[in-house]
mmCIF file of C-alpha atoms in Angstrom:
data_model
loop_
_atom_site.group_PDB
_atom_site.id
_atom_site.type_symbol
_atom_site.label_atom_id
_atom_site.label_comp_id
_atom_site.label_asym_id
_atom_site.label_seq_id
_atom_site.Cartn_x
_atom_site.Cartn_y
_atom_site.Cartn_z
ATOM 1 C CA UNK V 1 20.165 -4.580 15.573
ATOM 2 C CA UNK V 2 16.420 -3.276 16.458
ATOM 3 C CA UNK V 3 17.848 -0.450 18.450
ATOM 4 C CA UNK V 4 19.387 0.460 14.892
ATOM 5 C CA UNK V 5 16.343 -0.022 13.443
ATOM 6 C CA UNK V 6 14.761 2.328 15.800
ATOM 7 C CA UNK V 7 17.069 5.111 15.477
ATOM 8 C CA UNK V 8 16.915 4.838 12.112
ATOM 9 C CA UNK V 9 13.396 4.903 11.770
ATOM 10 C CA UNK V 10 12.909 7.975 14.781
ATOM 11 C CA UNK V 11 15.436 9.968 12.591
ATOM 12 C CA UNK V 12 13.090 9.834 9.347
ATOM 13 C CA UNK V 13 10.321 10.922 11.339
ATOM 14 C CA UNK V 14 11.921 13.524 13.530
ATOM 15 C CA UNK V 15 13.771 15.154 9.865
ATOM 16 C CA UNK V 16 10.002 14.949 8.495
ATOM 17 C CA UNK V 17 8.367 16.800 11.605
ATOM 18 C CA UNK V 18 11.550 19.357 11.586
ATOM 19 C CA UNK V 19 11.622 20.142 7.850
ATOM 20 C CA UNK V 20 8.753 19.533 6.083
ATOM 21 C CA UNK V 21 5.586 20.717 7.642
ATOM 22 C CA UNK V 22 3.362 23.856 6.679
ATOM 23 C CA UNK V 23 -0.275 24.599 6.422
ATOM 24 C CA UNK V 24 -0.324 23.697 2.669
ATOM 25 C CA UNK V 25 0.957 20.148 3.008
ATOM 26 C CA UNK V 26 -0.289 19.380 6.173
ATOM 27 C CA UNK V 27 -3.706 18.983 4.265
ATOM 28 C CA UNK V 28 -2.269 17.616 1.371
ATOM 29 C CA UNK V 29 -0.979 14.671 3.118
ATOM 30 C CA UNK V 30 -4.230 14.516 5.484
ATOM 31 C CA UNK V 31 -6.484 14.531 2.127
ATOM 32 C CA UNK V 32 -3.739 11.331 0.777
ATOM 33 C CA UNK V 33 -3.969 9.477 3.762
ATOM 34 C CA UNK V 34 -7.876 9.256 3.323
ATOM 35 C CA UNK V 35 -8.098 8.321 -0.044
ATOM 36 C CA UNK V 36 -6.500 5.101 1.137
ATOM 37 C CA UNK V 37 -8.655 4.833 4.457
ATOM 38 C CA UNK V 38 -10.260 1.505 4.046
ATOM 39 C CA UNK V 39 -8.739 0.943 0.466
ATOM 40 C CA UNK V 40 -11.524 3.897 -0.532
ATOM 41 C CA UNK V 41 -9.662 4.939 -3.447
ATOM 42 C CA UNK V 42 -8.875 1.654 -4.550
ATOM 43 C CA UNK V 43 -12.523 0.679 -4.131
ATOM 44 C CA UNK V 44 -13.703 2.888 -6.213
ATOM 45 C CA UNK V 45 -11.097 1.858 -9.230
ATOM 46 C CA UNK V 46 -12.369 -1.353 -8.739
ATOM 47 C CA UNK V 47 -15.953 -0.448 -8.986
ATOM 48 C CA UNK V 48 -15.486 1.130 -12.147
ATOM 49 C CA UNK V 49 -13.409 -1.780 -13.593
ATOM 50 C CA UNK V 50 -15.593 -4.513 -12.585
ATOM 51 C CA UNK V 51 -18.176 -2.387 -14.538
ATOM 52 C CA UNK V 52 -16.948 -2.416 -17.699
ATOM 53 C CA UNK V 53 -16.803 -6.343 -19.548
ATOM 54 C CA UNK V 54 -13.482 -4.844 -21.067
ATOM 55 C CA UNK V 55 -11.817 -5.002 -17.670
ATOM 56 C CA UNK V 56 -14.051 -6.785 -15.321
ATOM 57 C CA UNK V 57 -11.192 -9.476 -14.864
ATOM 58 C CA UNK V 58 -8.409 -7.175 -13.881
ATOM 59 C CA UNK V 59 -10.731 -5.510 -11.250
ATOM 60 C CA UNK V 60 -11.260 -8.751 -9.618
ATOM 61 C CA UNK V 61 -7.713 -9.278 -9.544
ATOM 62 C CA UNK V 62 -7.828 -5.814 -8.232
ATOM 63 C CA UNK V 63 -10.136 -7.102 -5.522
ATOM 64 C CA UNK V 64 -8.421 -10.330 -4.919
ATOM 65 C CA UNK V 65 -5.176 -8.387 -4.300
ATOM 66 C CA UNK V 66 -6.794 -5.659 -2.151
ATOM 67 C CA UNK V 67 -8.350 -8.451 0.314
ATOM 68 C CA UNK V 68 -5.035 -10.712 0.139
ATOM 69 C CA UNK V 69 -2.919 -7.719 1.579
ATOM 70 C CA UNK V 70 -5.711 -6.724 4.433
ATOM 71 C CA UNK V 71 -5.598 -10.957 5.157
ATOM 72 C CA UNK V 72 -1.789 -10.998 5.653
ATOM 73 C CA UNK V 73 -0.746 -7.120 6.639
ATOM 74 C CA UNK V 74 -3.863 -6.193 8.928
ATOM 75 C CA UNK V 75 -5.119 -9.291 9.919
ATOM 76 C CA UNK V 76 -1.979 -11.455 10.257
ATOM 77 C CA UNK V 77 1.064 -10.034 10.556
ATOM 78 C CA UNK V 78 0.046 -6.520 12.589
ATOM 79 C CA UNK V 79 -0.901 -8.657 15.459
ATOM 80 C CA UNK V 80 1.812 -11.209 15.190
ATOM 81 C CA UNK V 81 4.711 -8.606 15.256
ATOM 82 C CA UNK V 82 2.357 -6.158 17.385
ATOM 83 C CA UNK V 83 4.230 -2.647 16.790
ATOM 84 C CA UNK V 84 3.444 0.663 18.573
ATOM 85 C CA UNK V 85 2.973 3.151 16.588
ATOM 86 C CA UNK V 86 5.150 6.355 16.704
ATOM 87 C CA UNK V 87 2.804 9.193 17.504
ATOM 88 C CA UNK V 88 2.549 6.633 20.890
ATOM 89 C CA UNK V 89 6.270 6.353 21.719
ATOM 90 C CA UNK V 90 7.494 10.115 20.555
ATOM 91 C CA UNK V 91 6.515 12.564 22.542
ATOM 92 C CA UNK V 92 5.178 16.133 22.085
ATOM 93 C CA UNK V 93 3.557 15.435 18.085
ATOM 94 C CA UNK V 94 0.413 17.001 17.401
ATOM 95 C CA UNK V 95 -1.639 14.716 15.028
ATOM 96 C CA UNK V 96 -3.386 15.971 12.182
ATOM 97 C CA UNK V 97 -5.508 12.540 12.091
ATOM 98 C CA UNK V 98 -7.065 10.488 14.714
ATOM 99 C CA UNK V 99 -4.638 8.079 16.298
ATOM 100 C CA UNK V 100 -5.096 4.514 14.906
ATOM 101 C CA UNK V 101 -5.594 1.994 17.146
ATOM 102 C CA UNK V 102 -4.179 -0.624 15.101
ATOM 103 C CA UNK V 103 -0.339 -1.764 15.186
ATOM 104 C CA UNK V 104 2.151 -0.118 13.212
ATOM 105 C CA UNK V 105 3.783 -3.011 11.398
ATOM 106 C CA UNK V 106 3.425 -3.045 8.286
ATOM 107 C CA UNK V 107 1.535 0.152 7.583
ATOM 108 C CA UNK V 108 -1.722 -1.322 5.829
ATOM 109 C CA UNK V 109 -2.717 1.637 4.197
ATOM 110 C CA UNK V 110 0.890 1.249 1.914
ATOM 111 C CA UNK V 111 0.402 -3.137 1.952
ATOM 112 C CA UNK V 112 -2.573 -2.055 -0.217
ATOM 113 C CA UNK V 113 -1.910 0.319 -1.894
ATOM 114 C CA UNK V 114 0.987 -1.371 -3.477
ATOM 115 C CA UNK V 115 -0.792 -4.314 -3.879
ATOM 116 C CA UNK V 116 -3.319 -2.849 -6.054
ATOM 117 C CA UNK V 117 -0.941 -0.685 -7.454
ATOM 118 C CA UNK V 118 1.223 -3.782 -8.883
ATOM 119 C CA UNK V 119 -1.972 -5.072 -10.575
ATOM 120 C CA UNK V 120 -2.794 -2.309 -12.126
ATOM 121 C CA UNK V 121 0.567 -1.125 -13.263
ATOM 122 C CA UNK V 122 1.083 -4.642 -14.983
ATOM 123 C CA UNK V 123 -2.368 -4.080 -17.382
ATOM 124 C CA UNK V 124 -1.988 -0.463 -17.975
ATOM 125 C CA UNK V 125 1.457 -0.623 -18.397
ATOM 126 C CA UNK V 126 0.451 3.333 -19.766
ATOM 127 C CA UNK V 127 -0.130 4.503 -16.202
ATOM 128 C CA UNK V 128 1.969 2.804 -14.051
ATOM 129 C CA UNK V 129 4.134 5.906 -12.806
ATOM 130 C CA UNK V 130 0.452 7.652 -11.783
ATOM 131 C CA UNK V 131 -0.533 4.809 -10.105
ATOM 132 C CA UNK V 132 2.589 3.891 -8.015
ATOM 133 C CA UNK V 133 2.754 8.001 -7.891
ATOM 134 C CA UNK V 134 -0.745 7.376 -5.788
ATOM 135 C CA UNK V 135 0.550 4.472 -3.650
ATOM 136 C CA UNK V 136 4.195 6.378 -3.054
ATOM 137 C CA UNK V 137 2.063 9.904 -1.737
ATOM 138 C CA UNK V 138 -0.677 7.141 0.094
ATOM 139 C CA UNK V 139 2.775 5.936 1.922
ATOM 140 C CA UNK V 140 4.820 9.037 2.780
ATOM 141 C CA UNK V 141 1.431 10.586 4.138
ATOM 142 C CA UNK V 142 1.359 7.602 6.811
ATOM 143 C CA UNK V 143 4.967 8.975 7.796
ATOM 144 C CA UNK V 144 4.113 12.598 7.091
ATOM 145 C CA UNK V 145 1.414 11.947 10.162
ATOM 146 C CA UNK V 146 3.660 10.630 12.045
ATOM 147 C CA UNK V 147 1.519 6.984 12.540
ATOM 148 C CA UNK V 148 3.944 4.787 10.974
ATOM 149 C CA UNK V 149 8.001 4.277 11.026
ATOM 150 C CA UNK V 150 9.805 4.130 7.646
ATOM 151 C CA UNK V 151 10.193 0.395 8.188
ATOM 152 C CA UNK V 152 6.706 -0.455 8.313
ATOM 153 C CA UNK V 153 6.445 1.374 5.029
ATOM 154 C CA UNK V 154 8.972 -0.640 3.551
ATOM 155 C CA UNK V 155 7.318 -3.756 5.178
ATOM 156 C CA UNK V 156 3.686 -2.686 3.257
ATOM 157 C CA UNK V 157 5.450 -2.350 -0.222
ATOM 158 C CA UNK V 158 6.865 -5.139 -0.426
ATOM 159 C CA UNK V 159 4.385 -7.385 1.418
ATOM 160 C CA UNK V 160 1.873 -5.635 -1.247
ATOM 161 C CA UNK V 161 4.104 -6.275 -4.371
ATOM 162 C CA UNK V 162 4.274 -9.463 -3.281
ATOM 163 C CA UNK V 163 0.586 -9.759 -3.016
ATOM 164 C CA UNK V 164 0.336 -8.074 -6.439
ATOM 165 C CA UNK V 165 2.734 -10.908 -7.489
ATOM 166 C CA UNK V 166 0.574 -13.984 -6.121
ATOM 167 C CA UNK V 167 -2.510 -12.507 -7.568
ATOM 168 C CA UNK V 168 -1.413 -11.892 -11.128
ATOM 169 C CA UNK V 169 0.297 -15.609 -10.535
ATOM 170 C CA UNK V 170 -2.791 -17.168 -9.663
ATOM 171 C CA UNK V 171 -5.604 -15.767 -11.744
ATOM 172 C CA UNK V 172 -3.421 -16.515 -14.869
ATOM 173 C CA UNK V 173 -2.552 -20.084 -13.848
ATOM 174 C CA UNK V 174 -6.329 -20.066 -13.363
ATOM 175 C CA UNK V 175 -6.888 -19.126 -17.089
ATOM 176 C CA UNK V 176 -4.118 -20.901 -18.568
ATOM 177 C CA UNK V 177 -6.193 -23.989 -16.974
ATOM 178 C CA UNK V 178 -9.622 -22.971 -17.959
ATOM 179 C CA UNK V 179 -8.437 -21.853 -21.189
ATOM 180 C CA UNK V 180 -5.417 -24.346 -22.034
ATOM 181 C CA UNK V 181 -3.505 -21.207 -22.860
ATOM 182 C CA UNK V 182 -0.116 -19.644 -22.317
ATOM 183 C CA UNK V 183 -0.333 -17.727 -18.873
ATOM 184 C CA UNK V 184 0.573 -14.010 -19.342
ATOM 185 C CA UNK V 185 3.254 -13.960 -17.327
ATOM 186 C CA UNK V 186 5.276 -16.605 -19.718
ATOM 187 C CA UNK V 187 4.504 -14.778 -23.070
ATOM 188 C CA UNK V 188 7.667 -12.698 -24.040
ATOM 189 C CA UNK V 189 6.829 -9.290 -24.117
#
């Protein structure tokens, strides 16, 4: 089974390498990946939300999702799974970015991006497509740049959305206990 998954992952990466690379998209993917470095784009959004009294609670929720996704993905799962990156196992690839030193599964960029996008999409529904599009672009850039396998990205998406769900649940539960109001996840929309 693992052999089939590895073959599938390699097939997708080689397809991207052989059919999608070009000078303009190379630059777009490097910039897209850079936006996810250290959760940079998400930290900027968190700062903007926390500054605003109206959106401060959502800002703290996004921060909590970013922290939880980092702990579960980068600290726990990467060190349990210990999957080597594709750039280290598939020869003849010229990387466009510095070779990451950590393990591959799950993609930290993807996990944090989907954790944050899940929260933002929940509370800013009119921009849900934009948040998930940015998260998807960051995730795809990691495939394009040959630093993650497709299953690393899939694992990151799932873990990120689980993290956003946990944070929404916890914050609503705490709000309910503090205000004795119905948590918004239980309200009819």
